[in-house]
mmCIF file of C-alpha atoms in Angstrom:
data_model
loop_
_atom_site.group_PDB
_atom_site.id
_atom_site.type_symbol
_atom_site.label_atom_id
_atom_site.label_comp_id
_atom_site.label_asym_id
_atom_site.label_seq_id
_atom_site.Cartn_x
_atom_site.Cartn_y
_atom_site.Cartn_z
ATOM 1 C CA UNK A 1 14.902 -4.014 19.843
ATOM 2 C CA UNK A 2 14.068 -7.304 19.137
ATOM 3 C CA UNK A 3 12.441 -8.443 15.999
ATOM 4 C CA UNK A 4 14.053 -5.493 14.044
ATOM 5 C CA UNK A 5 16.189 -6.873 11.544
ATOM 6 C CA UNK A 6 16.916 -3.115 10.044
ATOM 7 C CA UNK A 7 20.788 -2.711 10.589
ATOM 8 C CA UNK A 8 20.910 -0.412 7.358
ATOM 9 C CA UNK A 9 19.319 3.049 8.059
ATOM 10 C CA UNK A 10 19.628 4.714 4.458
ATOM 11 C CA UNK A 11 16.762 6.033 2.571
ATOM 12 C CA UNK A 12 15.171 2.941 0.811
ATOM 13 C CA UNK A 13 15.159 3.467 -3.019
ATOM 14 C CA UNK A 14 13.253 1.312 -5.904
ATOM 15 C CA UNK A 15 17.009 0.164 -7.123
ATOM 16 C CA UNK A 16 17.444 -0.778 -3.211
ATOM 17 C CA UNK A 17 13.768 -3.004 -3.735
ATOM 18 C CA UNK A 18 15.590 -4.746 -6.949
ATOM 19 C CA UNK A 19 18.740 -5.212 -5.067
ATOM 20 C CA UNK A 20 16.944 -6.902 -2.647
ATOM 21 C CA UNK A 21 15.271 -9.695 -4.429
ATOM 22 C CA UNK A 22 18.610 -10.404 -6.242
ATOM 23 C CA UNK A 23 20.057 -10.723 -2.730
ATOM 24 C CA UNK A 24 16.865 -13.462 -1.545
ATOM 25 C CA UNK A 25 15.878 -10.850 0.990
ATOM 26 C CA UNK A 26 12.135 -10.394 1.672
ATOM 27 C CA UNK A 27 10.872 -7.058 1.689
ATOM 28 C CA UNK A 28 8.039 -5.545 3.895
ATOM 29 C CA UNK A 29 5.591 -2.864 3.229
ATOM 30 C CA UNK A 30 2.552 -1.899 5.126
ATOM 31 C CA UNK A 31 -0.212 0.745 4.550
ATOM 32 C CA UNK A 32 -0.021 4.535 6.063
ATOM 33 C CA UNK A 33 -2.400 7.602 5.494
ATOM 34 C CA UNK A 34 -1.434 10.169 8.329
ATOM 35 C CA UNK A 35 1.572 11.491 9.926
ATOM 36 C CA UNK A 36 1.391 9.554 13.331
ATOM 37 C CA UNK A 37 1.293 6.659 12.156
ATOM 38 C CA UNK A 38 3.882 6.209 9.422
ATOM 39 C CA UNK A 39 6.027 7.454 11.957
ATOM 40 C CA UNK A 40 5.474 4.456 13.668
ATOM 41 C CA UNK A 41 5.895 2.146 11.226
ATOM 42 C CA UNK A 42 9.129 4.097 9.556
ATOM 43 C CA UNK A 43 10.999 3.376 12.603
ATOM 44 C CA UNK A 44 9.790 -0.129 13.192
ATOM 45 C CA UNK A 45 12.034 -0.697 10.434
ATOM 46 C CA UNK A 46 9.912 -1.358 7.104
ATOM 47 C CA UNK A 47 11.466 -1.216 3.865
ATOM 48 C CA UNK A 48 7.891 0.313 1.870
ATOM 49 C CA UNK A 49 4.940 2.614 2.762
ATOM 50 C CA UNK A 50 1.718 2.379 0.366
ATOM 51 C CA UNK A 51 -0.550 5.640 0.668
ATOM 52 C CA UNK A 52 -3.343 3.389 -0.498
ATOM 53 C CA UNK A 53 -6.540 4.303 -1.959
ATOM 54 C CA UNK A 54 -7.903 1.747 0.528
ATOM 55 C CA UNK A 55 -7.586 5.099 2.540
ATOM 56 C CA UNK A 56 -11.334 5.335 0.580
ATOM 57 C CA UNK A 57 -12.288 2.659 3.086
ATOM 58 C CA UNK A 58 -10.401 2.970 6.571
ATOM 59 C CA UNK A 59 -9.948 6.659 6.788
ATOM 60 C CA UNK A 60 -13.150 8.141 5.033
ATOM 61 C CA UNK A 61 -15.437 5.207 5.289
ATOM 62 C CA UNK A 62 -16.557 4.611 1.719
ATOM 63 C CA UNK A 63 -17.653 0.970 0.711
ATOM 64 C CA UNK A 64 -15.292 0.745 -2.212
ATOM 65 C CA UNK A 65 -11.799 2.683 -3.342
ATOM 66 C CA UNK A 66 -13.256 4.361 -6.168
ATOM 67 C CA UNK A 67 -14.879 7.479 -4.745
ATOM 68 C CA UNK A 68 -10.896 9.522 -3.256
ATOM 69 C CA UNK A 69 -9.886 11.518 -5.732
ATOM 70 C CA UNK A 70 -6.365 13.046 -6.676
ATOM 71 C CA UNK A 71 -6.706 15.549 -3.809
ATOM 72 C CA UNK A 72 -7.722 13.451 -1.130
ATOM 73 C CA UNK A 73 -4.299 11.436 -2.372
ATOM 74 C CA UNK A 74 -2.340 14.330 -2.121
ATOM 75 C CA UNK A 75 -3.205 15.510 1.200
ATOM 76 C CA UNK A 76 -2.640 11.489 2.875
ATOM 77 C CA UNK A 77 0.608 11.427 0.459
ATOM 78 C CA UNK A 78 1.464 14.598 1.981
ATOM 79 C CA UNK A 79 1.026 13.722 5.279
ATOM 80 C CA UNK A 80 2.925 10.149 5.364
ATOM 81 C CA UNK A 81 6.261 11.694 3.520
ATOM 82 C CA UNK A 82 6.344 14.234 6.094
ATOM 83 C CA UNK A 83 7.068 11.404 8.597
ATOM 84 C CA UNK A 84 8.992 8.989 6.860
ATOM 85 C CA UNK A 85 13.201 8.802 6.629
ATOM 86 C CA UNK A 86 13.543 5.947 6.081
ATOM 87 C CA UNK A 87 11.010 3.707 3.684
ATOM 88 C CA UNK A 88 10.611 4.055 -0.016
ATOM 89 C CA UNK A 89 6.808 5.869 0.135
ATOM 90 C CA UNK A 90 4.695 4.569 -2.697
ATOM 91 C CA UNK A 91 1.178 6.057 -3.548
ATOM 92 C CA UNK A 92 -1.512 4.599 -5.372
ATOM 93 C CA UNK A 93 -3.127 7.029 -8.252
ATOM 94 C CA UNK A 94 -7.113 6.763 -7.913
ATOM 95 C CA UNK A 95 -9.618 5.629 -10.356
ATOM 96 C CA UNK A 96 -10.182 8.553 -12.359
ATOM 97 C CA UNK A 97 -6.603 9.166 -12.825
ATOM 98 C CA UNK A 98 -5.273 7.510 -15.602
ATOM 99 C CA UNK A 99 -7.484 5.519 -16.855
ATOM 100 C CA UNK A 100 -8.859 8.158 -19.050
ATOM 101 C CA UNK A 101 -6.189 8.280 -21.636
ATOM 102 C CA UNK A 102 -2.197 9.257 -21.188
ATOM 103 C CA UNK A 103 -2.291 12.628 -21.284
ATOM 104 C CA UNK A 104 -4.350 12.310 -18.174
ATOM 105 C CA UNK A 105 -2.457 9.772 -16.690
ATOM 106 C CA UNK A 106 1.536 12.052 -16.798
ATOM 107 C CA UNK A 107 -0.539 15.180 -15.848
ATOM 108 C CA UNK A 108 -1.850 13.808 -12.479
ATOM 109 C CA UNK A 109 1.149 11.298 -11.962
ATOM 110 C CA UNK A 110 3.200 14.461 -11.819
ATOM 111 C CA UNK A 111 0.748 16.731 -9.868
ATOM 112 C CA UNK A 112 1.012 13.434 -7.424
ATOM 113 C CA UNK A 113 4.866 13.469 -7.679
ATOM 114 C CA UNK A 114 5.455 17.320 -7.338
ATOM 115 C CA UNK A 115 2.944 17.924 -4.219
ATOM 116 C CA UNK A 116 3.147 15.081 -2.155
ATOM 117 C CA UNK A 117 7.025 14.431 -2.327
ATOM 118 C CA UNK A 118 6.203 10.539 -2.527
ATOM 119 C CA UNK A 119 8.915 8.356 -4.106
ATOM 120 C CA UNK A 120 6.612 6.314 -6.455
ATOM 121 C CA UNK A 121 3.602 5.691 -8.038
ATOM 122 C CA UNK A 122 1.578 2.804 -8.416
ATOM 123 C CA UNK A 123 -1.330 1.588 -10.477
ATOM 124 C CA UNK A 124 -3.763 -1.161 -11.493
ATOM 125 C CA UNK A 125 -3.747 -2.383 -14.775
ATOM 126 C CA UNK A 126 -1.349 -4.700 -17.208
ATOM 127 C CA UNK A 127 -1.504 -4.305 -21.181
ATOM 128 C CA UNK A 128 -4.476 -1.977 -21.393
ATOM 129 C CA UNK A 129 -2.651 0.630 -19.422
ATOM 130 C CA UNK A 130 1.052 0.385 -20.749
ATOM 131 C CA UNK A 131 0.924 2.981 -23.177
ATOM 132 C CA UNK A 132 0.264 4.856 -19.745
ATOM 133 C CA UNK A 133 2.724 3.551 -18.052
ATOM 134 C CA UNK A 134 4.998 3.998 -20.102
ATOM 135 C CA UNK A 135 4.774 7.545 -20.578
ATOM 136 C CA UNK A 136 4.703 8.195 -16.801
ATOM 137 C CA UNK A 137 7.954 6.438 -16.591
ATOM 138 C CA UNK A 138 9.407 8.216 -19.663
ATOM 139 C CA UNK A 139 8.254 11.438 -17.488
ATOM 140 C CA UNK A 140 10.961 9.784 -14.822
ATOM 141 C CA UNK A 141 8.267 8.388 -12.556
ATOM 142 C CA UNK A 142 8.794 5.164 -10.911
ATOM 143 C CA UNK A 143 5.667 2.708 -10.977
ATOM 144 C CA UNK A 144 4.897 -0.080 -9.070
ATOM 145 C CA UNK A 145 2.272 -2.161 -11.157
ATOM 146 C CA UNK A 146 -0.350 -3.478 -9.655
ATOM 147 C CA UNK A 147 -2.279 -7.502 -10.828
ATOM 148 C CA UNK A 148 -4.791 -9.782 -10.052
ATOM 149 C CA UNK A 149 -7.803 -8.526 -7.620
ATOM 150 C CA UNK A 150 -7.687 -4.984 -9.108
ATOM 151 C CA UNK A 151 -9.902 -3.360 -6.105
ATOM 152 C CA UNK A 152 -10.904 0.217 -8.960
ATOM 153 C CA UNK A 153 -12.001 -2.366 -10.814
ATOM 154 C CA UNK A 154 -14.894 -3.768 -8.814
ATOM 155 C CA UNK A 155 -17.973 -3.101 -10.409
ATOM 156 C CA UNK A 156 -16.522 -5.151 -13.314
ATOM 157 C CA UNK A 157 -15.445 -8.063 -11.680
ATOM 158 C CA UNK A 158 -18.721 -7.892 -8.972
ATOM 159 C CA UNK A 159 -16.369 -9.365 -6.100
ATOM 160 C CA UNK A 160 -13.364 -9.462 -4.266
ATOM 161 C CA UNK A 161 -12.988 -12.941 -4.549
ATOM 162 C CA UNK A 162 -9.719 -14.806 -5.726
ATOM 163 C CA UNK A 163 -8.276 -13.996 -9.109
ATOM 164 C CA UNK A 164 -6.488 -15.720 -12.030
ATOM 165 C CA UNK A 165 -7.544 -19.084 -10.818
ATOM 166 C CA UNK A 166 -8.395 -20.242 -14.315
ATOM 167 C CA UNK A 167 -5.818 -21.007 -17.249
ATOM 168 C CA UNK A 168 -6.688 -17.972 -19.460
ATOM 169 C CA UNK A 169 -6.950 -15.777 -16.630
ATOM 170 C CA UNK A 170 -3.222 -17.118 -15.067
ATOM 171 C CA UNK A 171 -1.719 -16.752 -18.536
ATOM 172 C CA UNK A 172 -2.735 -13.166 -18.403
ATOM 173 C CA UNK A 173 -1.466 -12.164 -15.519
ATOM 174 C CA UNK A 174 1.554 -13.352 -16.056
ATOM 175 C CA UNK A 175 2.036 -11.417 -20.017
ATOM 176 C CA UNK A 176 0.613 -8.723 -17.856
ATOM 177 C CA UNK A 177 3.957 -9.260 -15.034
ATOM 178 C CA UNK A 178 6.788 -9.621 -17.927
ATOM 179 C CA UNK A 179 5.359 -6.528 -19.721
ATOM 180 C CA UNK A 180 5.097 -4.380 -16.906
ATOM 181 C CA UNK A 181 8.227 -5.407 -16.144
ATOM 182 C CA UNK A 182 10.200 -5.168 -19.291
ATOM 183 C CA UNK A 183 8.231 -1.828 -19.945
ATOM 184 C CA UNK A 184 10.620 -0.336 -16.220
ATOM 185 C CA UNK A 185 8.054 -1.073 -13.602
ATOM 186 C CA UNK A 186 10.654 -1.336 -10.247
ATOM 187 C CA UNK A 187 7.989 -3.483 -8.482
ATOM 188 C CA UNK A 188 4.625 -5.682 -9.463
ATOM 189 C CA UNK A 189 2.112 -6.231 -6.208
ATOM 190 C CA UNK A 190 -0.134 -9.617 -6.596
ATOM 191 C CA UNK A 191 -3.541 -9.581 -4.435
ATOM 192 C CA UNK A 192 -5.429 -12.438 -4.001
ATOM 193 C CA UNK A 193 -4.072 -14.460 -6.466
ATOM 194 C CA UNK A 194 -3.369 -18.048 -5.953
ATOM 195 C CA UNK A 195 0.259 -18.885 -4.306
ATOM 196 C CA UNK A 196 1.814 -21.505 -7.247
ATOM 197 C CA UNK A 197 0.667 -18.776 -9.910
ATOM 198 C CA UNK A 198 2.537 -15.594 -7.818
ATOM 199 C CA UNK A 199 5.409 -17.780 -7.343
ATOM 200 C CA UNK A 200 5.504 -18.598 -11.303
ATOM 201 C CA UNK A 201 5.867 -14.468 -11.636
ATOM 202 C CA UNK A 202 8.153 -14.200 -9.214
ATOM 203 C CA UNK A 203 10.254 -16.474 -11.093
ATOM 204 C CA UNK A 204 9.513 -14.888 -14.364
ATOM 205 C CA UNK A 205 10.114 -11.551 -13.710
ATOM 206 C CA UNK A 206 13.314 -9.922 -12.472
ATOM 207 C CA UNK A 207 11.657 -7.233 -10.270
ATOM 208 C CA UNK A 208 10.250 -7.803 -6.972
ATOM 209 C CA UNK A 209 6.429 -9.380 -6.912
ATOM 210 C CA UNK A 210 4.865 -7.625 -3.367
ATOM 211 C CA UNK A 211 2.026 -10.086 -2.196
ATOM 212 C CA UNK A 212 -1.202 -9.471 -0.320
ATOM 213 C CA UNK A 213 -3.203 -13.112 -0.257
ATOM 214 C CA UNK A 214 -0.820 -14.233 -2.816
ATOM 215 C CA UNK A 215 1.085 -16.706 -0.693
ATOM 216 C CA UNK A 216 4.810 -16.998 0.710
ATOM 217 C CA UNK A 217 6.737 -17.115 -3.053
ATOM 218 C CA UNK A 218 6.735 -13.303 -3.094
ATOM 219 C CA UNK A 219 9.621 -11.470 -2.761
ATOM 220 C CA UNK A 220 7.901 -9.094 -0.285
ATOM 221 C CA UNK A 221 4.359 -8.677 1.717
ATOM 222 C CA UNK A 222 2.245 -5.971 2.059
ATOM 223 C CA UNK A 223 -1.030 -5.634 4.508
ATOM 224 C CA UNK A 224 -3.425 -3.000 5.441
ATOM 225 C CA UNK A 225 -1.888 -1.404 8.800
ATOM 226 C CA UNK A 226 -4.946 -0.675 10.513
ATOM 227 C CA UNK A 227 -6.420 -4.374 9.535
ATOM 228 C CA UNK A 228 -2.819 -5.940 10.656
ATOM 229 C CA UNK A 229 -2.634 -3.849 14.140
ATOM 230 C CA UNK A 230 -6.358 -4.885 15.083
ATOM 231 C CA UNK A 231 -8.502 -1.781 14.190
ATOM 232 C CA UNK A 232 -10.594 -2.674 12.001
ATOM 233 C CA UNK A 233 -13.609 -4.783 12.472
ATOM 234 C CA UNK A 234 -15.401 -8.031 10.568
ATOM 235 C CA UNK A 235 -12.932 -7.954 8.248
ATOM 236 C CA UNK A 236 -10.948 -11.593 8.170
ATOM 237 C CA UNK A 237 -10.003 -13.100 4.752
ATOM 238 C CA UNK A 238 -7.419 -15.558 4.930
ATOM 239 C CA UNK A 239 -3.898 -13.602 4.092
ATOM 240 C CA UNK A 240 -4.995 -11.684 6.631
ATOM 241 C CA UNK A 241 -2.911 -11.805 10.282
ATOM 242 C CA UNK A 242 -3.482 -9.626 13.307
ATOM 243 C CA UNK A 243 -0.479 -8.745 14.907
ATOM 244 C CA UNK A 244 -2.465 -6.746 18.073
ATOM 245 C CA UNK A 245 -5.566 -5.901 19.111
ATOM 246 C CA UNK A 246 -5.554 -1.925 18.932
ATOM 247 C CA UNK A 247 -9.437 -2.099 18.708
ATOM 248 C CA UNK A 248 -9.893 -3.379 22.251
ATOM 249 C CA UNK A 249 -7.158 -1.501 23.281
ATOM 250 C CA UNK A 250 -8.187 1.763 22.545
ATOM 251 C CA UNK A 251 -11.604 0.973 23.247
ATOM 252 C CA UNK A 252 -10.701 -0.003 27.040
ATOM 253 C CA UNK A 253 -8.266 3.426 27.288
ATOM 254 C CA UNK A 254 -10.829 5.344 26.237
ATOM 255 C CA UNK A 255 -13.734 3.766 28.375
ATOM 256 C CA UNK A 256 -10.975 4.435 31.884
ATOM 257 C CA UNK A 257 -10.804 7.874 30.148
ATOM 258 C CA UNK A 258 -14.814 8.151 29.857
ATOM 259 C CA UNK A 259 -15.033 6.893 33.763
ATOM 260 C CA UNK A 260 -12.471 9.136 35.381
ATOM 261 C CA UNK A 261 -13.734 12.142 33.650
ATOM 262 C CA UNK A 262 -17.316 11.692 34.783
ATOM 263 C CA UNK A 263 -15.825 10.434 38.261
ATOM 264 C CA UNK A 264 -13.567 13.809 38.414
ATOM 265 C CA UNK A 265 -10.944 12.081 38.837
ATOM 266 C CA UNK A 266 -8.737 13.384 35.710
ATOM 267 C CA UNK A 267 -7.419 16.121 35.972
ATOM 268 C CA UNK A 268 -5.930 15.781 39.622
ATOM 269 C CA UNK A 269 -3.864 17.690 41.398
ATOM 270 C CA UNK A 270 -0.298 16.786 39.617
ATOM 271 C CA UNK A 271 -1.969 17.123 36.430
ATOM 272 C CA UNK A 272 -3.290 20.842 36.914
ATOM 273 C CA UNK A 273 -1.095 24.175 36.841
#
């Protein structure tokens, strides 16, 4: 098969995503919210699987991530594990979810844990939401942190535009990487922050960084799967690279389907009983 570089078939772990940046090998994680799909991508051979709550925006529609609650999570969580054998399967808690104290934030983690079967959790948020984070871990969680364009956060920030570009913003986000780190966080993802900065945490920080639109110096990538595999529409920042055109594709399988239904030609003869 080429282009797989997956020789090793055991279950991916968050000590196998450490191990990996101390080896220099790149990790790759893509996006999955149903059962068919992470399928798919499982035995394509990538290493992570983010239930993200960008499932808010491809599966359900909604302009931003904030509206999918815990059950909504769940049931895509749910759905993904039941497919996967390989990758480590990471899902994002909502907005709503922890940010409303830590008592909150173990109750829901472990509701997450417990009835999805997921491996890991992640969430937005550096120093304000340690206390947090630390608690979930103490409740033997794993957590992926989460810096820079912080998408639950958008009605405070007003746009999805580039993050940490200035000094005091930079110096931030990198505290924000050393103390999730130090505090047990297996993984930190960067989005849309600029490339020298992400490569200064990478360097700083002994867990793997996983980029989206935070340049090549990460020790892993991560993309949207139905934005990578063409589905999606008007959507084209920069980090952003289409690796088929599924849109047209299903569009022009579904049109022949359209035509030889109306032209009674499906079902013929070998396809009846």
């Amino acid at each position: 098969m080429a282009g797989y570089l997956v020789s090793d078939e055991r279950k991916v772990t968050t000590h196998r995503f450490i191990e990996m940046k101390q080896k220099g090998e790149k990790i790759s994680m893509l996006t999955s919210y149903d059962f068919t799909t992470a399928g798919i991508v499982d035995k394509a051979g990538i290493d992570g699987i983010l239930i993200g709550d960008s499932a808010s925006n491809v599966m359900v529609g909604n302009h931003t991530t904030l509206p999918i609650t815990v059950d909504q999570m769940i049931y895509h969580a749910r759905s993904v594990v039941n497919a996967v054998k390989r990758a480590l399967v990471v899902c994002d808690m909502p907005f709503g979810s922890y940010q409303t104290g830590e008592h909150d934030g173990v109750q829901n983690a472990i509701r997450i844990m417990k009835e999805s079967g997921c491996d890991a959790l992640k969430l937005e948020g550096g120093e304000e939401i340690l206390p947090t984070v630390r608690r979930i871990l103490d409740a033997g969680i794993p957590v992926m942190g989460h810096l820079g364009l912080t998408p639950q956060s958008i009605n405070k920030f007003g746009t999805y535009a580039v993050r940490a570009k200035e000094d005091a913003e930079a110096q931030k986000l990198l505290r924000d990487a050393q103390l999730l780190a130090e505090a047990g966080c297996f993984a930190v993802t960067l989005e849309k922050v600029p490339a020298a900065l992400a490569k200064q945490v990478t360097e700083a920080i002994s867990v793997p960084t996983i980029g989206i639109g935070a340049g090549g110096h990460c020790d892993g990538q991560i993309l949207v799967v139905a934005d990578m595999l063409g589905m999606t529409q008007g959507f084209s920042p920069r980090f952003l690279r289409r690796y088929a055109d599924l849109n047209q594709v299903m569009t022009d399988a579904i049109g022949q389907y359209v035509t030889d239904v109306k032209n009674s030609d499906f079902p013929n003869e070998e396809e009846s009983y």
